[in-house]
Amino acid sequence: MQTLNSRVAIGLLLAAFYLTLLPFVMHGFDTIDVGFSQDAARHSYLFADGANVGNAAMLVHILAGTFLVALVPLQLLKGLRLRYNRFHRMMGASLVALAWITGLAGMSYIPLRGTIGGPLMSAAFFLYGLCLFTAALMVARRALEGDRAGHWAWGLRLFWLALGSWLYRVHYTLWYLLTGGVGSEPDFSGPFDLVQNFAFFVPYLLAVQIWIARNRSAHQKALVTGS
Ligand code: HEM
């Protein structure tokens, strides 16, 4: 059972997360609004005249990604998971679908339109999409197989990957607040930008891997949500 202190700590963490997510979500919906306007290409570099497939991929990508990042923290709440098993499964299926749609739409957009940061950013974001897609696939597979440790491990990887686009913005916001943007250029060619191409998901995956290796034995029993 969770203590009152840990519940308060989780509540505060969630409140802080949703507060910092708010501007990101609003930016996402603003961009969707722009995407549906007549002269979208004039208002955002993400859209181009006549490039209907690329434009649609970006709209779908932002919509699915925004729901993914906003909903994924709820999936880790132990109280919700144990008390409302059906909710956990339905939410799990929705998150897997959202991760696939976000990843596939993003990975379609990259070869069609590229990215603002050029080939290195395109390669890094494509790799990120592949990781997100794979984690969503594996978390679902392990759940269906009743493999509790596997489902837990892939769930943790999916969680951090789903937060990746938010972490990317958090890194930039903190960096600009602390340094005024040293090493960052408008075309994303500065040393800070180049590191950020990977720093929003690779270090988190490595840290999660260490956590998994250390704590795996505590998650070997049959899957609680599998019955
Ligand atoms: C996980 C949730 C995600 C959310 C909420 C999200 C959201 C967004 C948003 C709001 C933009 C527009 C950025 C801007 O206005 O400058 C964007 C751009 C983009 N996203 Fe995502 N995204 C997510 C995941 C991913 C993944 C997994 C990929 C990899 C396939 C990806 C690839 C891209 C690309 C290539 C762009 C255009 C980059 C550029 O040239 O500026 N995103 N995303």
CSV table of N, CA, C and O in Angstrom, one decimal, residues 37-83:
chain,number,residue,atom,x,y,z
A,37,SER,N,-5.6,25.6,-41.9
A,37,SER,CA,-5.9,26.9,-42.5
A,37,SER,C,-5.6,26.9,-44.0
A,37,SER,O,-4.8,26.0,-44.4
A,38,GLN,N,-6.1,27.8,-44.7
A,38,GLN,CA,-5.9,27.9,-46.2
A,38,GLN,C,-4.4,28.1,-46.5
A,38,GLN,O,-3.9,27.5,-47.5
A,39,ASP,N,-3.7,29.0,-45.8
A,39,ASP,CA,-2.3,29.3,-46.1
A,39,ASP,C,-1.4,28.8,-45.0
A,39,ASP,O,-0.5,29.5,-44.5
A,40,ALA,N,-1.5,27.5,-44.7
A,40,ALA,CA,-0.7,26.9,-43.6
A,40,ALA,C,0.8,27.1,-43.9
A,40,ALA,O,1.5,27.4,-43.0
A,41,ALA,N,1.2,26.9,-45.1
A,41,ALA,CA,2.7,26.9,-45.4
A,41,ALA,C,3.3,28.3,-45.1
A,41,ALA,O,4.4,28.4,-44.8
A,42,ARG,N,2.4,29.4,-45.2
A,42,ARG,CA,3.0,30.7,-44.9
A,42,ARG,C,3.2,30.9,-43.4
A,42,ARG,O,3.9,31.8,-42.9
A,43,HIS,N,2.4,30.1,-42.6
A,43,HIS,CA,2.5,30.3,-41.1
A,43,HIS,C,3.4,29.3,-40.4
A,43,HIS,O,3.8,29.6,-39.2
A,44,SER,N,3.7,28.2,-41.0
A,44,SER,CA,4.5,27.2,-40.3
A,44,SER,C,5.4,26.4,-41.4
A,44,SER,O,4.8,26.0,-42.4
A,45,TYR,N,6.7,26.3,-41.1
A,45,TYR,CA,7.5,25.6,-42.0
A,45,TYR,C,7.2,24.1,-42.0
A,45,TYR,O,7.7,23.3,-42.9
A,46,LEU,N,6.4,23.6,-41.1
A,46,LEU,CA,6.0,22.2,-41.0
A,46,LEU,C,5.1,21.8,-42.2
A,46,LEU,O,5.0,20.6,-42.5
A,47,PHE,N,4.4,22.8,-42.8
A,47,PHE,CA,3.5,22.5,-43.9
A,47,PHE,C,4.0,23.1,-45.2
A,47,PHE,O,4.6,24.1,-45.2
A,48,ALA,N,3.6,22.5,-46.3
A,48,ALA,CA,4.0,23.0,-47.6
A,48,ALA,C,2.8,23.0,-48.6
A,48,ALA,O,2.0,22.1,-48.5
A,49,ASP,N,2.8,23.9,-49.5
A,49,ASP,CA,1.7,24.0,-50.5
A,49,ASP,C,1.6,22.7,-51.3
A,49,ASP,O,2.7,22.3,-51.9
A,50,GLY,N,0.5,22.1,-51.5
A,50,GLY,CA,0.3,20.9,-52.3
A,50,GLY,C,0.9,19.6,-51.8
A,50,GLY,O,0.7,18.6,-52.4
A,51,ALA,N,1.6,19.7,-50.6
A,51,ALA,CA,2.2,18.5,-50.1
A,51,ALA,C,1.2,17.8,-49.1
A,51,ALA,O,1.4,17.8,-47.9
A,52,ASN,N,0.1,17.3,-49.7
A,52,ASN,CA,-1.0,16.9,-48.8
A,52,ASN,C,-0.7,15.7,-47.9
A,52,ASN,O,-1.1,15.7,-46.8
A,53,VAL,N,0.1,14.8,-48.4
A,53,VAL,CA,0.4,13.6,-47.6
A,53,VAL,C,1.3,14.0,-46.4
A,53,VAL,O,1.0,13.6,-45.3
A,54,GLY,N,2.3,14.8,-46.7
A,54,GLY,CA,3.2,15.3,-45.6
A,54,GLY,C,2.4,16.1,-44.6
A,54,GLY,O,2.6,16.0,-43.4
A,55,ASN,N,1.6,17.0,-45.1
A,55,ASN,CA,0.8,17.9,-44.2
A,55,ASN,C,-0.1,17.0,-43.3
A,55,ASN,O,-0.2,17.3,-42.1
A,56,ALA,N,-0.8,16.1,-43.9
A,56,ALA,CA,-1.7,15.2,-43.2
A,56,ALA,C,-0.9,14.4,-42.2
A,56,ALA,O,-1.4,14.2,-41.0
A,57,ALA,N,0.3,13.9,-42.6
A,57,ALA,CA,1.1,13.1,-41.6
A,57,ALA,C,1.4,13.9,-40.4
A,57,ALA,O,1.4,13.5,-39.3
A,58,MET,N,1.8,15.2,-40.6
A,58,MET,CA,2.2,16.1,-39.5
A,58,MET,C,1.0,16.3,-38.6
A,58,MET,O,1.1,16.3,-37.4
A,59,LEU,N,-0.2,16.5,-39.2
A,59,LEU,CA,-1.4,16.8,-38.4
A,59,LEU,C,-1.7,15.6,-37.5
A,59,LEU,O,-2.0,15.7,-36.3
A,60,VAL,N,-1.7,14.4,-38.1
A,60,VAL,CA,-2.0,13.2,-37.4
A,60,VAL,C,-1.0,13.0,-36.3
A,60,VAL,O,-1.3,12.6,-35.2
A,61,HIS,N,0.3,13.2,-36.7
A,61,HIS,CA,1.4,13.0,-35.8
A,61,HIS,C,1.2,13.9,-34.5
A,61,HIS,O,1.3,13.4,-33.4
A,62,ILE,N,0.9,15.1,-34.7
A,62,ILE,CA,0.8,16.1,-33.5
A,62,ILE,C,-0.4,15.7,-32.7
A,62,ILE,O,-0.3,15.6,-31.4
A,63,LEU,N,-1.5,15.3,-33.3
A,63,LEU,CA,-2.7,15.0,-32.6
A,63,LEU,C,-2.5,13.8,-31.7
A,63,LEU,O,-2.7,13.8,-30.5
A,64,ALA,N,-2.0,12.7,-32.4
A,64,ALA,CA,-1.8,11.4,-31.6
A,64,ALA,C,-0.7,11.6,-30.5
A,64,ALA,O,-0.9,11.1,-29.4
A,65,GLY,N,0.4,12.3,-30.9
A,65,GLY,CA,1.5,12.5,-30.0
A,65,GLY,C,1.1,13.3,-28.7
A,65,GLY,O,1.5,13.0,-27.6
A,66,THR,N,0.2,14.3,-28.9
A,66,THR,CA,-0.2,15.1,-27.8
A,66,THR,C,-1.1,14.3,-26.8
A,66,THR,O,-0.9,14.3,-25.6
A,67,PHE,N,-2.0,13.4,-27.3
A,67,PHE,CA,-2.7,12.5,-26.5
A,67,PHE,C,-1.8,11.5,-25.8
A,67,PHE,O,-2.0,11.2,-24.6
A,68,LEU,N,-0.9,11.0,-26.5
A,68,LEU,CA,0.1,10.0,-26.0
A,68,LEU,C,0.8,10.6,-24.8
A,68,LEU,O,0.8,10.0,-23.7
A,69,VAL,N,1.4,11.7,-24.9
A,69,VAL,CA,2.3,12.3,-23.9
A,69,VAL,C,1.4,12.7,-22.7
A,69,VAL,O,1.8,12.6,-21.5
A,70,ALA,N,0.2,13.2,-22.9
A,70,ALA,CA,-0.7,13.6,-21.9
A,70,ALA,C,-1.3,12.4,-21.0
A,70,ALA,O,-1.5,12.6,-19.9
A,71,LEU,N,-1.5,11.3,-21.7
A,71,LEU,CA,-2.1,10.2,-21.0
A,71,LEU,C,-1.1,9.2,-20.4
A,71,LEU,O,-1.5,8.5,-19.4
A,72,VAL,N,0.1,9.1,-20.9
A,72,VAL,CA,1.0,8.0,-20.5
A,72,VAL,C,1.3,8.0,-19.0
A,72,VAL,O,1.4,6.9,-18.4
A,73,PRO,N,1.4,9.2,-18.3
A,73,PRO,CA,1.8,9.1,-16.9
A,73,PRO,C,0.7,8.3,-16.1
A,73,PRO,O,1.0,7.7,-15.1
A,74,LEU,N,-0.6,8.4,-16.5
A,74,LEU,CA,-1.7,7.8,-15.8
A,74,LEU,C,-1.5,6.3,-15.8
A,74,LEU,O,-1.9,5.6,-14.8
A,75,GLN,N,-0.8,5.7,-16.8
A,75,GLN,CA,-0.7,4.3,-16.9
A,75,GLN,C,0.3,3.7,-15.8
A,75,GLN,O,0.2,2.5,-15.5
A,76,LEU,N,1.1,4.6,-15.3
A,76,LEU,CA,2.1,4.1,-14.3
A,76,LEU,C,1.5,4.2,-12.9
A,76,LEU,O,2.2,3.7,-11.9
A,77,LEU,N,0.4,4.8,-12.7
A,77,LEU,CA,-0.2,4.9,-11.3
A,77,LEU,C,-0.6,3.6,-10.8
A,77,LEU,O,-1.6,3.0,-11.3
A,78,LYS,N,0.1,3.1,-9.7
A,78,LYS,CA,-0.2,1.7,-9.2
A,78,LYS,C,-1.6,1.6,-8.7
A,78,LYS,O,-2.3,0.6,-9.0
A,79,GLY,N,-2.1,2.6,-8.0
A,79,GLY,CA,-3.4,2.5,-7.4
A,79,GLY,C,-4.5,2.3,-8.5
A,79,GLY,O,-5.4,1.4,-8.4
A,80,LEU,N,-4.4,3.1,-9.6
A,80,LEU,CA,-5.3,3.0,-10.7
A,80,LEU,C,-5.2,1.6,-11.3
A,80,LEU,O,-6.3,0.9,-11.6
A,81,ARG,N,-4.0,1.1,-11.5
A,81,ARG,CA,-3.8,-0.2,-12.2
A,81,ARG,C,-4.3,-1.3,-11.4
A,81,ARG,O,-5.0,-2.2,-11.9
A,82,LEU,N,-4.2,-1.3,-10.1
A,82,LEU,CA,-4.6,-2.4,-9.3
A,82,LEU,C,-6.1,-2.4,-9.0
A,82,LEU,O,-6.8,-3.4,-9.0
A,83,ARG,N,-6.7,-1.2,-8.9
A,83,ARG,CA,-8.1,-1.1,-8.5
A,83,ARG,C,-8.9,-1.2,-9.8
A,83,ARG,O,-10.0,-1.7,-9.8
